[in-house]
PDB file of N, CA and C in Angstrom:
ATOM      1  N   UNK A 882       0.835  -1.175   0.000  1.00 61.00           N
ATOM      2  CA  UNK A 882       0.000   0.000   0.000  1.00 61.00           C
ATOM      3  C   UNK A 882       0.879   1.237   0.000  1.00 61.00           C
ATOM      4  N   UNK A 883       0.222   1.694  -0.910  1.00 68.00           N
ATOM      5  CA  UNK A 883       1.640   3.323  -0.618  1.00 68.00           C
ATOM      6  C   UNK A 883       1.584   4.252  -0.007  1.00 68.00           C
ATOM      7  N   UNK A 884       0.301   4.264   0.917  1.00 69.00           N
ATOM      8  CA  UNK A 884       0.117   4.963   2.097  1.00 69.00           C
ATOM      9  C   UNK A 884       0.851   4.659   3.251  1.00 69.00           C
ATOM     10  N   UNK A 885       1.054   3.336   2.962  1.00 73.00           N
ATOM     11  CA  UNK A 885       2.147   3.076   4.382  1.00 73.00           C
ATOM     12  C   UNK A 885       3.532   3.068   3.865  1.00 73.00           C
ATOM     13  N   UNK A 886       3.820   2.788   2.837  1.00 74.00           N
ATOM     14  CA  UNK A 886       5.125   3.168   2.062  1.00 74.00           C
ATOM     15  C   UNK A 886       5.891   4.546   2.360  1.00 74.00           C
ATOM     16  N   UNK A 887       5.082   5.448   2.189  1.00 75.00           N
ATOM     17  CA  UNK A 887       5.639   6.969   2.342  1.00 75.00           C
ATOM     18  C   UNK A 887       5.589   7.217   4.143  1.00 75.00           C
ATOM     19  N   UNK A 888       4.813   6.535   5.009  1.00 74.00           N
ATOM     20  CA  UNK A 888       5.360   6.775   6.382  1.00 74.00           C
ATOM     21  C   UNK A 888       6.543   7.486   6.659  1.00 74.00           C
ATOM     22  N   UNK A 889       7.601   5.962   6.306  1.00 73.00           N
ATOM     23  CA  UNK A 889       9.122   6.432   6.864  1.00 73.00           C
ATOM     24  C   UNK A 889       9.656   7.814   5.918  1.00 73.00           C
ATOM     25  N   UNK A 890       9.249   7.979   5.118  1.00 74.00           N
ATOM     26  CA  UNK A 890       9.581   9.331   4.138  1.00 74.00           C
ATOM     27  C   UNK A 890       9.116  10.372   5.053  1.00 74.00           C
ATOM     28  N   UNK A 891       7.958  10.754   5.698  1.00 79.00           N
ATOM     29  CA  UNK A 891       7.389  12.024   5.894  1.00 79.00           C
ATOM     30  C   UNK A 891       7.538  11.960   7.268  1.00 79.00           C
ATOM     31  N   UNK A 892       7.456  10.791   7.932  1.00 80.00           N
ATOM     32  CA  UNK A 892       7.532  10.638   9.341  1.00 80.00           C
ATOM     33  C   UNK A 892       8.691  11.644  10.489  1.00 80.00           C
ATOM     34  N   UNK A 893       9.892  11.894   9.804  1.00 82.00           N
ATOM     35  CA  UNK A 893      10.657  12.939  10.800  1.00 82.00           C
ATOM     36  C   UNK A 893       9.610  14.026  10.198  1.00 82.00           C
ATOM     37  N   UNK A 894       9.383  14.177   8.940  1.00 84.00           N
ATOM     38  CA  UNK A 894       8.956  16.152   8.933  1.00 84.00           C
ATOM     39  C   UNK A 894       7.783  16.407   9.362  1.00 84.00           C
ATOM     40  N   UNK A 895       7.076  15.145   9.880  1.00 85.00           N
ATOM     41  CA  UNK A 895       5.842  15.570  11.055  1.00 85.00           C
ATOM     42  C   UNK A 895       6.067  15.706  12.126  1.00 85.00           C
ATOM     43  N   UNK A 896       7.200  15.189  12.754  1.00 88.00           N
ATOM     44  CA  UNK A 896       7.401  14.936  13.986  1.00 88.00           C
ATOM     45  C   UNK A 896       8.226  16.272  14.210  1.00 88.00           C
ATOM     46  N   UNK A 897       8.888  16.634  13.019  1.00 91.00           N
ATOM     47  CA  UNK A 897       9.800  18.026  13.287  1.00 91.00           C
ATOM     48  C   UNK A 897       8.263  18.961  13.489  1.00 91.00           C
ATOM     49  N   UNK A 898       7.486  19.214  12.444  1.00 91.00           N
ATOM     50  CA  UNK A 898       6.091  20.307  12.749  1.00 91.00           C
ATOM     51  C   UNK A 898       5.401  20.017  14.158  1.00 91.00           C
ATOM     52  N   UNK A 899       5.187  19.039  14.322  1.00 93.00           N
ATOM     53  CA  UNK A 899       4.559  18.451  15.647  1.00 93.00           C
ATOM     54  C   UNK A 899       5.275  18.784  16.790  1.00 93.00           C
ATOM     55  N   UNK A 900       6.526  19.231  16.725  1.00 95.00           N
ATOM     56  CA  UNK A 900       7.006  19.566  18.189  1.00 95.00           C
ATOM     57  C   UNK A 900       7.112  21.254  17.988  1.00 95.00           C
ATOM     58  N   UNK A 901       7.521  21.720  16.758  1.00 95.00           N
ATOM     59  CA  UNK A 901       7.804  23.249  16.207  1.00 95.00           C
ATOM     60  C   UNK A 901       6.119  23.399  16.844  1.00 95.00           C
ATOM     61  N   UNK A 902       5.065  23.165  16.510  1.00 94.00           N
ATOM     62  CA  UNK A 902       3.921  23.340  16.807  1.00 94.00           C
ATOM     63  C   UNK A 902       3.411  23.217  18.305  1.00 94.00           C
ATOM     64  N   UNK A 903       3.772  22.363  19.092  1.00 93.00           N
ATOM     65  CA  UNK A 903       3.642  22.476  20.574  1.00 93.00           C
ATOM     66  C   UNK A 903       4.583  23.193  21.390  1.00 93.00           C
ATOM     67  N   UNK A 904       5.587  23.244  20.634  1.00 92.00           N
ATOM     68  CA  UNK A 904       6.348  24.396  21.295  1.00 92.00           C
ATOM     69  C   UNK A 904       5.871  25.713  21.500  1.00 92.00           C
ATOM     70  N   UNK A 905       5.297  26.084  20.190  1.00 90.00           N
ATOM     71  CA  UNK A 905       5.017  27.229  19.567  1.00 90.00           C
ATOM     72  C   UNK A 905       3.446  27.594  21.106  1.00 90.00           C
ATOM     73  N   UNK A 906       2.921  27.041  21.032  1.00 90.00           N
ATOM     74  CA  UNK A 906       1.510  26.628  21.845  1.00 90.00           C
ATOM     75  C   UNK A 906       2.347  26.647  23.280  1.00 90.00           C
ATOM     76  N   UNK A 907       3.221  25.782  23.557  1.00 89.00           N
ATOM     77  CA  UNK A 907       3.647  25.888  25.317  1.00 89.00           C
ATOM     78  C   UNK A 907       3.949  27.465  25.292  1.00 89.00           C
ATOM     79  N   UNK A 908       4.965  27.780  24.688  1.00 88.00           N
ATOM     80  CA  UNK A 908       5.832  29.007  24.887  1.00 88.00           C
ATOM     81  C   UNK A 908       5.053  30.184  24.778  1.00 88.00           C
ATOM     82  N   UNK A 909       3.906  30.120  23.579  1.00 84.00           N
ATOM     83  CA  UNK A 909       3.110  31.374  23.266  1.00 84.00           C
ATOM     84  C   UNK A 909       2.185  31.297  24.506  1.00 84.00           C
ATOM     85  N   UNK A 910       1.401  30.490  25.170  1.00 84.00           N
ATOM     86  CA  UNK A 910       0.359  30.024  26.061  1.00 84.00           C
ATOM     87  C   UNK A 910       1.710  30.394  27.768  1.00 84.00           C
ATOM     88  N   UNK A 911       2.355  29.733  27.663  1.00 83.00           N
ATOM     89  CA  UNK A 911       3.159  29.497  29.472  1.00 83.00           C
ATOM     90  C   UNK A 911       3.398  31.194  29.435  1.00 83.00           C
ATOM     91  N   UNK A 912       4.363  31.320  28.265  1.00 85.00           N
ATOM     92  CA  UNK A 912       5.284  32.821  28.544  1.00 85.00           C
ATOM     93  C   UNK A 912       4.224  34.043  28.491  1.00 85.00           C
ATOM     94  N   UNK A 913       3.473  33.848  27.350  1.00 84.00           N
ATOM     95  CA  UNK A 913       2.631  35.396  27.298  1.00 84.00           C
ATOM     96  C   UNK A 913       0.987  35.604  27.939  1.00 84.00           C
ATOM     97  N   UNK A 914       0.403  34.477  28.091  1.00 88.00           N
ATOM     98  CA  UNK A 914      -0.784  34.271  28.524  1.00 88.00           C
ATOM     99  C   UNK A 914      -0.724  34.067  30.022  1.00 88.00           C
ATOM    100  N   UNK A 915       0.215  32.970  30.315  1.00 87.00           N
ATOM    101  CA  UNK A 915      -0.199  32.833  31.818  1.00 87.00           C
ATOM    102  C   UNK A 915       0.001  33.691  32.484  1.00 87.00           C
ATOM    103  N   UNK A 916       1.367  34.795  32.604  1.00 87.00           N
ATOM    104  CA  UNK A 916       1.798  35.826  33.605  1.00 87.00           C
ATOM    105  C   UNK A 916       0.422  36.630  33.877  1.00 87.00           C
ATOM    106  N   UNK A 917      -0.208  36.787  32.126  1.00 90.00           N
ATOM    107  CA  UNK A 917      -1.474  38.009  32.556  1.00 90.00           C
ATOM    108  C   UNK A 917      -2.370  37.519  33.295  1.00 90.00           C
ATOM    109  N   UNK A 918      -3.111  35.784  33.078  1.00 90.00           N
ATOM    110  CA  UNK A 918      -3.718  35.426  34.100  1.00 90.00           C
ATOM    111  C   UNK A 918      -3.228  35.232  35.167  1.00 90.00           C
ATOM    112  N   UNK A 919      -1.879  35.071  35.685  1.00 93.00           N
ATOM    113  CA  UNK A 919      -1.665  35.071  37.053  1.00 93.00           C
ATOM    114  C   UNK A 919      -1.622  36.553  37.460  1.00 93.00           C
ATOM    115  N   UNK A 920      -1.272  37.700  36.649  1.00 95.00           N
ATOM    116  CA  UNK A 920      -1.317  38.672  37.615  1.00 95.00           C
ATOM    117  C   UNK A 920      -3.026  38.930  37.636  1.00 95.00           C
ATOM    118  N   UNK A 921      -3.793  38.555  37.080  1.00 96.00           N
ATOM    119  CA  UNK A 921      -5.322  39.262  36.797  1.00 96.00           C
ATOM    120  C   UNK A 921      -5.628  38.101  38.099  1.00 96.00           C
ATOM    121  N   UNK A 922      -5.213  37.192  38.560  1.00 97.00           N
ATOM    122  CA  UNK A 922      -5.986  36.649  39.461  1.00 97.00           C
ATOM    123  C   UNK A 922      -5.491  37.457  40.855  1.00 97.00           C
ATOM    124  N   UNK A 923      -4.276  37.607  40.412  1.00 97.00           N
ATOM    125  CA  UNK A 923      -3.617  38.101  41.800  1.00 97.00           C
ATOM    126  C   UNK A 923      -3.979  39.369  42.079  1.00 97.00           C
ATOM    127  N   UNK A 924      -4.685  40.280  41.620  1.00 98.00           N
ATOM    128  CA  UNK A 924      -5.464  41.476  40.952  1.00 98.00           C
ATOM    129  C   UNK A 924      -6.869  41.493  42.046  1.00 98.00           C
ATOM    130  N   UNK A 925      -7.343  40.140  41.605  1.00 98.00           N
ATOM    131  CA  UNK A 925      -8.835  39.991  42.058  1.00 98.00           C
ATOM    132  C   UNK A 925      -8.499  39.704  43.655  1.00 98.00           C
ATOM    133  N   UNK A 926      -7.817  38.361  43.945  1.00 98.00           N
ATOM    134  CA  UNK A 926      -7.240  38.391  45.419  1.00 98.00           C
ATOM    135  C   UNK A 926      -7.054  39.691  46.062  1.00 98.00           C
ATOM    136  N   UNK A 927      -6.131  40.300  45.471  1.00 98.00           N
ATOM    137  CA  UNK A 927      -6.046  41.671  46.410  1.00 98.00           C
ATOM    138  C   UNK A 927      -7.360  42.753  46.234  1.00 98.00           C
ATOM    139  N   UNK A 928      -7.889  42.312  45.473  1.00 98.00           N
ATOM    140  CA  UNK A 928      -8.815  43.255  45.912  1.00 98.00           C
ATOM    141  C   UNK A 928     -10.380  42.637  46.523  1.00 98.00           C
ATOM    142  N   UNK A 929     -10.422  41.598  46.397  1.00 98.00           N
ATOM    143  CA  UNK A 929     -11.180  40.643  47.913  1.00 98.00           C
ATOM    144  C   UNK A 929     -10.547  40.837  48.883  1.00 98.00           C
ATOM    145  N   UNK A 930      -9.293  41.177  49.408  1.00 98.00           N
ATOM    146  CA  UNK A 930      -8.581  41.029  50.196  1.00 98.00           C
ATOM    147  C   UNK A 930      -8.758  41.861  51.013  1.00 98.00           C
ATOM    148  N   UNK A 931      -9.619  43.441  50.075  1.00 97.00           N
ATOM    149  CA  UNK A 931      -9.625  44.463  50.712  1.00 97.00           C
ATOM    150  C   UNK A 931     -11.025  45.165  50.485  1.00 97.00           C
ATOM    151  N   UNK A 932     -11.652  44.549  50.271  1.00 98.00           N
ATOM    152  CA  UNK A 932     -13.455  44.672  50.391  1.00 98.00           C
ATOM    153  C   UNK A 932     -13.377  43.944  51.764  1.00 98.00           C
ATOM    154  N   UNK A 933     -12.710  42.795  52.051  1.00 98.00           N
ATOM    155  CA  UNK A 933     -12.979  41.988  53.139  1.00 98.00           C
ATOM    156  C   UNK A 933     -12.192  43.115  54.289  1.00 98.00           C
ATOM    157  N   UNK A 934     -11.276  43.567  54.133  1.00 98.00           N
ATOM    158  CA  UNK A 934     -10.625  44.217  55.256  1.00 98.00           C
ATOM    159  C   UNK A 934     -11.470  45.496  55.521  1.00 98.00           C
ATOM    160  N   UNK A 935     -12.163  45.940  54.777  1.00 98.00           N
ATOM    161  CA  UNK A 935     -13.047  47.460  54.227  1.00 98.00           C
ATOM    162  C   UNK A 935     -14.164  46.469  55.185  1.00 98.00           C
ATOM    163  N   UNK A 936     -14.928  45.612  54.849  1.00 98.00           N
ATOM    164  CA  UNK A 936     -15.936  44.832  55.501  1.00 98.00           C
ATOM    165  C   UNK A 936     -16.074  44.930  56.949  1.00 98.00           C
ATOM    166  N   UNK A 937     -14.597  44.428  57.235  1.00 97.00           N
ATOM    167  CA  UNK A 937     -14.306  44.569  58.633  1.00 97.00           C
ATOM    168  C   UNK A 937     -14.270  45.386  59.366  1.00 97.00           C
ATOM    169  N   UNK A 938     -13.768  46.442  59.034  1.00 97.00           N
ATOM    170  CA  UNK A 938     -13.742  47.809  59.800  1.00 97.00           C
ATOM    171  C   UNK A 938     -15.259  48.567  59.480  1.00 97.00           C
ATOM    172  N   UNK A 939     -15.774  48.357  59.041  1.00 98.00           N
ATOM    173  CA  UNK A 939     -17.357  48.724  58.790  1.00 98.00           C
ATOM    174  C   UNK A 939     -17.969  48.092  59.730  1.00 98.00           C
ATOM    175  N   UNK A 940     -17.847  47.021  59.461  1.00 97.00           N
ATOM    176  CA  UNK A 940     -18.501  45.934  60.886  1.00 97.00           C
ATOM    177  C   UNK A 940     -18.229  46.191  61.949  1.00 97.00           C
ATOM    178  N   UNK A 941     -17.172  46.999  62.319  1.00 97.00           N
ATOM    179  CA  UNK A 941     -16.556  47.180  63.450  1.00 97.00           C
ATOM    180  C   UNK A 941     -16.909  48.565  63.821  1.00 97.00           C
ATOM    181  N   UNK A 942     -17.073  49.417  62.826  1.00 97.00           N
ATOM    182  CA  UNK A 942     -17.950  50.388  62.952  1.00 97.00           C
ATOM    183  C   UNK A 942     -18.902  50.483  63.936  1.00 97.00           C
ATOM    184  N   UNK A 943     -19.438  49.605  62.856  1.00 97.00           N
ATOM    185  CA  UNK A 943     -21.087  49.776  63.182  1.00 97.00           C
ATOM    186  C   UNK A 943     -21.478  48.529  64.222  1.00 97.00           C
ATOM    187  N   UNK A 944     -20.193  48.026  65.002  1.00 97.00           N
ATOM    188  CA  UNK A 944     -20.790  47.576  66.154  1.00 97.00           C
ATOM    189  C   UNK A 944     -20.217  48.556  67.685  1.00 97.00           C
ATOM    190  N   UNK A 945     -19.273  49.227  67.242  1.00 97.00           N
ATOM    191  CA  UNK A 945     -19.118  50.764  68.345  1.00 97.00           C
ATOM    192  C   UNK A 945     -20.138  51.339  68.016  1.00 97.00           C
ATOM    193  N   UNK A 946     -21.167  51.663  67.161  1.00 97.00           N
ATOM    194  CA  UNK A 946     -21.883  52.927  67.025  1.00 97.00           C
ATOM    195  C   UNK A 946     -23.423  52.133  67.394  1.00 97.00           C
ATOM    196  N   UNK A 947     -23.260  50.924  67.641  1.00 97.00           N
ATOM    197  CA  UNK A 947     -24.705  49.983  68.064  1.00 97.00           C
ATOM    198  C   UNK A 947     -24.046  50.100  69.909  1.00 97.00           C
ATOM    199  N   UNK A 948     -23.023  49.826  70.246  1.00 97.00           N
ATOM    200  CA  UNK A 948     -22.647  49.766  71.393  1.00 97.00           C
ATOM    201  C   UNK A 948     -23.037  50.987  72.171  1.00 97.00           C
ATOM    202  N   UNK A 949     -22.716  52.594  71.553  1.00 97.00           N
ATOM    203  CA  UNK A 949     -23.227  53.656  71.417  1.00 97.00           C
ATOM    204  C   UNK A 949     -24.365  53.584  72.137  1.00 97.00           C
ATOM    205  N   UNK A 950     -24.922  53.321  70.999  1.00 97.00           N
ATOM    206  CA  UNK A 950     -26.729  53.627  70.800  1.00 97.00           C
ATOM    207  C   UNK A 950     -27.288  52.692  72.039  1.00 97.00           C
ATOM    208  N   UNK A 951     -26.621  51.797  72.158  1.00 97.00           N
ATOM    209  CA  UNK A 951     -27.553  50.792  73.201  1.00 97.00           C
ATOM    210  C   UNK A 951     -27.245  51.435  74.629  1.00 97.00           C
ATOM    211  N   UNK A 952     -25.878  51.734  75.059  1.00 97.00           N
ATOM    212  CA  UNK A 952     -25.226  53.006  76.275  1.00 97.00           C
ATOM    213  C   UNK A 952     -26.327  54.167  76.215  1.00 97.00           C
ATOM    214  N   UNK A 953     -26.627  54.781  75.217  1.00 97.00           N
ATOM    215  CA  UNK A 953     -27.139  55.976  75.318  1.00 97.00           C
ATOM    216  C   UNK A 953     -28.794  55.308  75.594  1.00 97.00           C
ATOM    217  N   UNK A 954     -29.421  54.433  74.919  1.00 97.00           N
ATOM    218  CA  UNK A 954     -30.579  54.098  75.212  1.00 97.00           C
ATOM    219  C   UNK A 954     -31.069  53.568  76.557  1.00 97.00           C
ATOM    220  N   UNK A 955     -29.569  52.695  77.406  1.00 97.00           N
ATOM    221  CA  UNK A 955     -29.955  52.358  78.586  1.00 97.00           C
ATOM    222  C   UNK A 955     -29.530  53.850  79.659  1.00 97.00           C
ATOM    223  N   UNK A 956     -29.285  54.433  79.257  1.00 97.00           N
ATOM    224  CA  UNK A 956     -29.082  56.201  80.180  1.00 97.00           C
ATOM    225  C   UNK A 956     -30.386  56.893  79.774  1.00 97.00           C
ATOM    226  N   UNK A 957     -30.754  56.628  78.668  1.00 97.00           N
ATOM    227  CA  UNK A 957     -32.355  57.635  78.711  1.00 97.00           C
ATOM    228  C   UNK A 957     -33.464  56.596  79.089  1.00 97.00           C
ATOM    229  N   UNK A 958     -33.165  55.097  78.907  1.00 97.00           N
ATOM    230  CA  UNK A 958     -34.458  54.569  79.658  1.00 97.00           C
ATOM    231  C   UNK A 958     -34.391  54.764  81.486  1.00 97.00           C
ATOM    232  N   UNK A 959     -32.929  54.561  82.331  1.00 97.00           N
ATOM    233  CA  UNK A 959     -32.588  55.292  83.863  1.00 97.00           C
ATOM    234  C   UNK A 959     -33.293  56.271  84.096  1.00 97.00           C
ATOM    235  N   UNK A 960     -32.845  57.332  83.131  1.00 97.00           N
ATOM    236  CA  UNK A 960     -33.329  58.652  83.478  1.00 97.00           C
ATOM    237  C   UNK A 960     -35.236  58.937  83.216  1.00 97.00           C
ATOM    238  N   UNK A 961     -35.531  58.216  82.473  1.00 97.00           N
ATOM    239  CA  UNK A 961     -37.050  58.142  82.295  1.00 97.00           C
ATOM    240  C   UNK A 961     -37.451  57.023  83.730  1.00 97.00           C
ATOM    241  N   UNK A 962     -36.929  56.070  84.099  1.00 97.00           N
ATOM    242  CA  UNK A 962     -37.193  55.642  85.088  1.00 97.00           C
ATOM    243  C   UNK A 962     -37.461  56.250  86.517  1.00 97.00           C
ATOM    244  N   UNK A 963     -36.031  57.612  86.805  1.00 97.00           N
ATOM    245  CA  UNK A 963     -36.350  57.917  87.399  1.00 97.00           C
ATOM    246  C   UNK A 963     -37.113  59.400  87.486  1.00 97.00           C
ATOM    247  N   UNK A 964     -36.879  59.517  86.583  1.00 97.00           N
ATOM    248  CA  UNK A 964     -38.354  60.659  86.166  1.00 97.00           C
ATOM    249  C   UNK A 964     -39.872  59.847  86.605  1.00 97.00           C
ATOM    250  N   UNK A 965     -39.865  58.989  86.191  1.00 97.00           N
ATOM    251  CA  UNK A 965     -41.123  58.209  86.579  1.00 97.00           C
ATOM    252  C   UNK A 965     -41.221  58.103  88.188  1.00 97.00           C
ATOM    253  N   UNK A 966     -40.235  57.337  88.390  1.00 97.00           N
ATOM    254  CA  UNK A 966     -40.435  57.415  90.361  1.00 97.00           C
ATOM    255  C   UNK A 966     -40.467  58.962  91.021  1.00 97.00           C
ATOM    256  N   UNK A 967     -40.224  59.916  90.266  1.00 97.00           N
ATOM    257  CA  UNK A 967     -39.824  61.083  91.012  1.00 97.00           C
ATOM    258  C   UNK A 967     -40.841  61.394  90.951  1.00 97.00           C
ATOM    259  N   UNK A 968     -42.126  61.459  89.915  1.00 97.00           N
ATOM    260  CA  UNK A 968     -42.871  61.994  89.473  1.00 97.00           C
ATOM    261  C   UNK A 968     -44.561  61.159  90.124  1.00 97.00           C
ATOM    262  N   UNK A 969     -43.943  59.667  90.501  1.00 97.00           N
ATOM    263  CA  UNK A 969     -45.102  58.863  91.220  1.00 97.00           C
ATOM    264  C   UNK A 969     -44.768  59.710  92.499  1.00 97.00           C
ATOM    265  N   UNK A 970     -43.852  59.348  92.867  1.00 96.00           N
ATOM    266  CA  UNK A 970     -43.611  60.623  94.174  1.00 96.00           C
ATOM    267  C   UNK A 970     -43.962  61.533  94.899  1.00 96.00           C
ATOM    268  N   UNK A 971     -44.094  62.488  93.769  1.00 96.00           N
ATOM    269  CA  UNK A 971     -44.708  63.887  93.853  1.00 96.00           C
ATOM    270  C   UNK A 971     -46.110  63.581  93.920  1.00 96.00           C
ATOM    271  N   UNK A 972     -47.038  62.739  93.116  1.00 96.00           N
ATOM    272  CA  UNK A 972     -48.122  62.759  92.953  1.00 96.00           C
ATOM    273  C   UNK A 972     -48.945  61.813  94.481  1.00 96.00           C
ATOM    274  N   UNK A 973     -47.852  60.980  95.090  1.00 96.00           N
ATOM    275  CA  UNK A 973     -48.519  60.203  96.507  1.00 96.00           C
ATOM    276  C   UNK A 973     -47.981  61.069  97.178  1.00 96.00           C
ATOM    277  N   UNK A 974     -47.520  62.143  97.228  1.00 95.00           N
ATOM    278  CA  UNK A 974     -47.054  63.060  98.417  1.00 95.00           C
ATOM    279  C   UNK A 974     -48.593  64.227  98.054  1.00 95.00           C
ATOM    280  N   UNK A 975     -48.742  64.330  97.212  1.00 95.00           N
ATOM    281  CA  UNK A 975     -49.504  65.674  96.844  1.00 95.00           C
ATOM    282  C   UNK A 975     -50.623  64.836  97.082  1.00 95.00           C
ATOM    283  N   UNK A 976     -51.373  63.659  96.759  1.00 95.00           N
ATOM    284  CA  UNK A 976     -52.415  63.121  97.136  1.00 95.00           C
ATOM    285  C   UNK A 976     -52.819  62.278  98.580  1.00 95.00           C
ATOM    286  N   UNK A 977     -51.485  62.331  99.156  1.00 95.00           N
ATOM    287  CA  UNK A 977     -51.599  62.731 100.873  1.00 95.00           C
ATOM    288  C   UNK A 977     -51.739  64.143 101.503  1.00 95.00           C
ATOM    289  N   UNK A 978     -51.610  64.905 100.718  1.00 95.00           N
ATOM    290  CA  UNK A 978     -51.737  66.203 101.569  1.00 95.00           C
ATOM    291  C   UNK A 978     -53.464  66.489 101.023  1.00 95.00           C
ATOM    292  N   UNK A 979     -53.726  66.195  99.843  1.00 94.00           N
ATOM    293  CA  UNK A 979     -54.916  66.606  99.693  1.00 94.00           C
ATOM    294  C   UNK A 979     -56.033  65.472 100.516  1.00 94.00           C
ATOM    295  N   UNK A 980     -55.405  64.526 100.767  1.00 94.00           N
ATOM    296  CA  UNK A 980     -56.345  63.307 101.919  1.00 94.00           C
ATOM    297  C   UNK A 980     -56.045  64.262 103.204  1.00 94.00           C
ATOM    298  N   UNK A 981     -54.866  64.491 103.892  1.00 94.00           N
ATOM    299  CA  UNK A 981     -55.001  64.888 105.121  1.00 94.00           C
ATOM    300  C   UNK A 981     -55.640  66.451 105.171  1.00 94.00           C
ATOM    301  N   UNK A 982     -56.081  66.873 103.676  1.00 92.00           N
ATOM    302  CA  UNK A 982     -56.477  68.527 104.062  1.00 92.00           C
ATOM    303  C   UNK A 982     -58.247  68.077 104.205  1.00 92.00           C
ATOM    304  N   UNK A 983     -58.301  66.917 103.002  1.00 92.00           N
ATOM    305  CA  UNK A 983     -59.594  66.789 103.315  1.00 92.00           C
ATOM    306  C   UNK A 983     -59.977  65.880 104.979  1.00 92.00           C
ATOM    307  N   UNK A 984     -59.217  64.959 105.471  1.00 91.00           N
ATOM    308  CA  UNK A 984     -59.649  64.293 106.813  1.00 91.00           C
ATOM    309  C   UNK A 984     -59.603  65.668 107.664  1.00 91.00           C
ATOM    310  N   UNK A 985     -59.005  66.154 107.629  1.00 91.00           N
ATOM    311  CA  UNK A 985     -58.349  68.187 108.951  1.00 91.00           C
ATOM    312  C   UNK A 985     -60.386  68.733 108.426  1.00 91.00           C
ATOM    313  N   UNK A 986     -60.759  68.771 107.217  1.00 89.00           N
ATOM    314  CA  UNK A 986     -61.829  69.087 107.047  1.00 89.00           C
ATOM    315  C   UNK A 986     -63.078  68.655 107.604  1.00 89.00           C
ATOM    316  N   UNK A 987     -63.235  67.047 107.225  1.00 90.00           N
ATOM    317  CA  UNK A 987     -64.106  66.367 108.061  1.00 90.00           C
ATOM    318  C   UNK A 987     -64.401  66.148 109.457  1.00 90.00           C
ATOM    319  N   UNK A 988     -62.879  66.385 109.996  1.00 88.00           N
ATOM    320  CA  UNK A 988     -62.643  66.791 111.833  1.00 88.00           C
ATOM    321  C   UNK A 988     -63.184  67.596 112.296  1.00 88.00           C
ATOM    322  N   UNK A 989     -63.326  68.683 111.317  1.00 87.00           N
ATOM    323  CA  UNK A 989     -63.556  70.011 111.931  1.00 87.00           C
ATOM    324  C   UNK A 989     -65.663  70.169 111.333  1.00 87.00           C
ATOM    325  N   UNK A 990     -65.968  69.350 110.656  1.00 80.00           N
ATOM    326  CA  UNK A 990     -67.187  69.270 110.737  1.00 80.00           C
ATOM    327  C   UNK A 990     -67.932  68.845 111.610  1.00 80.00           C
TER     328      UNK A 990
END
C-alpha cells in the first residue's frame, strides 16, 4: 500500500512540525498568557482582600456605634425611670396632703 510506504519518508517532517507546533503553543500560552492570568488573578485576590478588610472595619464600625446607641438608650431609659419614680412621688405626696387637708376638714365638721 503506498500509504504506508511513504510513512518512513514524511515521518521525521511531522514529527519536526509536531514539536515546532507544541512548542510554539507551550511558549506562546506558558510565557505570554499565563503571567497576565496570574497577575489578573492576583489582581482579584487583592482586591477581595480588601473589600474583606473594608468589611471589617465597617462591621466594626457599626458595632461601636450599636454599642453607642444601646449606652445611650440604657441612660435615657434610667433617666425616664427615674423621672417616673420622682414623678409617682410627687403625685402620693400631693395626694396625701390633699387626703389629710380633706380628713383636717371632716374633723372640723
Amino acid at each position: 500500500m503506498p500509504q504506508i510506504d511513504q510513512i518512513a519518508a514524511i515521518y521525521a517532517s511531522q514529527l519536526f512540525w509536531l514539536v515546532l507546533v507544541f512548542a510554539l503553543i507551550y511558549f506562546g500560552i506558558g510565557r505570554a498568557m499565563l503571567p497576565k492570568i496570574q497577575r489578573t488573578v492576583d489582581d482579584r485576590a487583592a482586591k477581595i482582600d480588601g473589600d474583606l478588610a473594608a468589611a471589617e472595619a465597617a462591621r466594626a464600625a457599626a458595632d461601636s456605634a450599636e454599642g453607642a446607641y444601646l449606652a445611650k438608650l440604657d441612660e435615657s431609659r434610667a433617666a425616664a425611670q427615674a423621672e417616673t419614680a420622682a414623678a409617682k412621688a410627687r403625685a402620693t405626696a400631693d395626694a396625701e396632703k390633699r387626703v389629710k387637708a380633706a380628713d383636717a376638714e371632716i374633723a372640723l365638721r
